[in-house]
Amino acid sequence: MKDLLTTVSSIFVILFSLSVLFLAEPTDARTALPTEQRNEISDRPPGKSSLLFTRVQGAKIKNGVLIFMTLEEDGLEDHYFPLRGKNVVLSQTPDKQLPVSSIQFTEESENCLRINICPSIQINLLEELTAL
């Protein structure tokens, strides 16, 4: 009797776990964004999506990977973005268009991504890209 009860309870636990796994709705990636960024993205035309990283502490390009660090509430967070094999446009825009110490990723078209780096971030794009 004890074995039967253990087996039945194990089956219930397994079925419950599977139901949670299969019935869970996929989360939307935009829910993690702050409200003002969600509003900015929703105001843009449907063809262009944008992602803004603020409070960037430093950036560099090493072996075809854009590496930058942001200051978050729980400390510093590293971000890595591979540049090789993609149509990427890197540019440094004037201070008036971007917040200070920020990097913006904008999808220009289906196959092109523009990365705008604020000039307050000390990175020499020509020197970094020719070192590849």
GROMACS .gro file of C-alpha atoms in nm:
model
  132
    1MET     CA    1   0.000   0.000   0.000
    2LYS     CA    2   0.283   0.238   0.085
    3ASP     CA    3   0.450   0.171  -0.253
    4LEU     CA    4   0.124   0.238  -0.438
    5LEU     CA    5   0.073   0.567  -0.255
    6THR     CA    6   0.433   0.675  -0.328
    7THR     CA    7   0.396   0.587  -0.697
    8VAL     CA    8   0.066   0.773  -0.733
    9SER     CA    9   0.200   1.084  -0.559
   10SER     CA   10   0.511   1.076  -0.781
   11ILE     CA   11   0.292   1.057  -1.091
   12PHE     CA   12   0.090   1.357  -0.970
   13VAL     CA   13   0.409   1.559  -0.913
   14ILE     CA   14   0.540   1.469  -1.260
   15LEU     CA   15   0.208   1.556  -1.427
   16PHE     CA   16   0.189   1.886  -1.241
   17SER     CA   17   0.545   1.974  -1.347
   18LEU     CA   18   0.472   1.889  -1.709
   19SER     CA   19   0.150   2.091  -1.707
   20VAL     CA   20   0.335   2.395  -1.572
   21LEU     CA   21   0.603   2.349  -1.837
   22PHE     CA   22   0.367   2.312  -2.134
   23LEU     CA   23   0.091   2.548  -2.028
   24ALA     CA   24   0.313   2.839  -1.930
   25GLU     CA   25   0.284   3.133  -2.167
   26PRO     CA   26   0.607   3.255  -2.327
   27THR     CA   27   0.724   3.579  -2.173
   28ASP     CA   28   0.759   3.888  -2.384
   29ALA     CA   29   1.115   4.021  -2.399
   30ARG     CA   30   0.990   4.379  -2.375
   31THR     CA   31   0.843   4.335  -2.027
   32ALA     CA   32   1.190   4.373  -1.875
   33LEU     CA   33   1.232   4.719  -2.029
   34PRO     CA   34   1.149   5.029  -1.828
   35THR     CA   35   0.819   5.200  -1.914
   36GLU     CA   36   0.979   5.496  -2.092
   37GLN     CA   37   1.181   5.266  -2.320
   38ARG     CA   38   0.869   5.062  -2.401
   39ASN     CA   39   0.691   5.384  -2.496
   40GLU     CA   40   0.984   5.494  -2.714
   41ILE     CA   41   0.989   5.161  -2.896
   42SER     CA   42   0.613   5.158  -2.948
   43ASP     CA   43   0.623   5.513  -3.091
   44ARG     CA   44   0.860   5.410  -3.370
   45PRO     CA   45   0.742   5.274  -3.704
   46PRO     CA   46   0.697   4.895  -3.699
   47GLY     CA   47   1.000   4.841  -3.924
   48LYS     CA   48   1.249   4.994  -3.681
   49SER     CA   49   1.313   4.864  -3.334
   50SER     CA   50   1.558   5.020  -3.096
   51LEU     CA   51   1.733   4.928  -2.774
   52LEU     CA   52   1.910   5.187  -2.558
   53PHE     CA   53   2.174   5.106  -2.296
   54THR     CA   54   2.234   5.394  -2.054
   55ARG     CA   55   2.501   5.445  -1.789
   56VAL     CA   56   2.768   5.279  -2.001
   57GLN     CA   57   3.098   5.278  -1.811
   58GLY     CA   58   3.328   5.178  -2.097
   59ALA     CA   59   3.339   5.011  -2.437
   60LYS     CA   60   3.594   4.839  -2.658
   61ILE     CA   61   3.608   4.611  -2.959
   62LYS     CA   62   3.814   4.298  -2.921
   63ASN     CA   63   3.838   4.018  -3.180
   64GLY     CA   64   3.524   4.138  -3.359
   65VAL     CA   65   3.313   4.162  -3.043
   66LEU     CA   66   3.175   4.489  -2.903
   67ILE     CA   67   3.221   4.471  -2.526
   68PHE     CA   68   3.067   4.729  -2.298
   69MET     CA   69   2.979   4.757  -1.932
   70THR     CA   70   2.670   4.921  -1.781
   71LEU     CA   71   2.597   5.026  -1.425
   72GLU     CA   72   2.281   4.852  -1.304
   73GLU     CA   73   2.106   4.856  -0.967
   74ASP     CA   74   2.275   4.532  -0.866
   75GLY     CA   75   2.623   4.633  -0.986
   76LEU     CA   76   2.818   4.632  -1.310
   77GLU     CA   77   2.691   4.418  -1.597
   78ASP     CA   78   2.897   4.314  -1.902
   79HIS     CA   79   2.742   4.303  -2.249
   80TYR     CA   80   2.895   4.128  -2.549
   81PHE     CA   81   2.781   4.180  -2.910
   82PRO     CA   82   2.957   3.995  -3.198
   83LEU     CA   83   3.012   4.219  -3.501
   84ARG     CA   84   3.142   3.965  -3.751
   85GLY     CA   85   2.900   3.806  -3.994
   86LYS     CA   86   2.648   4.088  -3.962
   87ASN     CA   87   2.576   4.410  -4.149
   88VAL     CA   88   2.660   4.653  -3.869
   89VAL     CA   89   2.702   5.029  -3.895
   90LEU     CA   90   2.900   5.176  -3.605
   91SER     CA   91   2.877   5.550  -3.551
   92GLN     CA   92   2.937   5.811  -3.284
   93THR     CA   93   2.654   6.063  -3.280
   94PRO     CA   94   2.653   6.414  -3.131
   95ASP     CA   95   2.564   6.447  -2.763
   96LYS     CA   96   2.226   6.608  -2.836
   97GLN     CA   97   2.083   6.295  -2.999
   98LEU     CA   98   2.173   6.043  -2.728
   99PRO     CA   99   2.185   6.061  -2.350
  100VAL     CA  100   2.532   6.089  -2.197
  101SER     CA  101   2.720   5.758  -2.171
  102SER     CA  102   2.478   5.552  -2.376
  103ILE     CA  103   2.480   5.306  -2.665
  104GLN     CA  104   2.179   5.262  -2.891
  105PHE     CA  105   2.108   4.961  -3.113
  106THR     CA  106   1.866   5.038  -3.397
  107GLU     CA  107   1.743   4.791  -3.656
  108GLU     CA  108   1.767   4.984  -3.982
  109SER     CA  109   1.629   4.709  -4.204
  110GLU     CA  110   1.595   4.334  -4.201
  111ASN     CA  111   1.968   4.280  -4.255
  112CYS     CA  112   2.124   4.597  -4.113
  113LEU     CA  113   2.186   4.710  -3.756
  114ARG     CA  114   2.307   5.057  -3.656
  115ILE     CA  115   2.499   5.099  -3.332
  116ASN     CA  116   2.520   5.461  -3.213
  117ILE     CA  117   2.781   5.527  -2.947
  118CYS     CA  118   2.774   5.850  -2.749
  119PRO     CA  119   3.095   6.055  -2.796
  120SER     CA  120   3.141   6.074  -2.418
  121ILE     CA  121   3.241   5.706  -2.433
  122GLN     CA  122   3.610   5.704  -2.514
  123ILE     CA  123   3.646   5.463  -2.807
  124ASN     CA  124   3.831   5.517  -3.133
  125LEU     CA  125   3.624   5.320  -3.384
  126LEU     CA  126   3.876   5.347  -3.667
  127GLU     CA  127   4.162   5.222  -3.451
  128GLU     CA  128   3.954   4.946  -3.292
  129LEU     CA  129   3.816   4.814  -3.621
  130THR     CA  130   4.148   4.817  -3.807
  131ALA     CA  131   4.303   4.614  -3.526
  132LEU     CA  132   4.081   4.318  -3.624
   0.00000   0.00000   0.00000
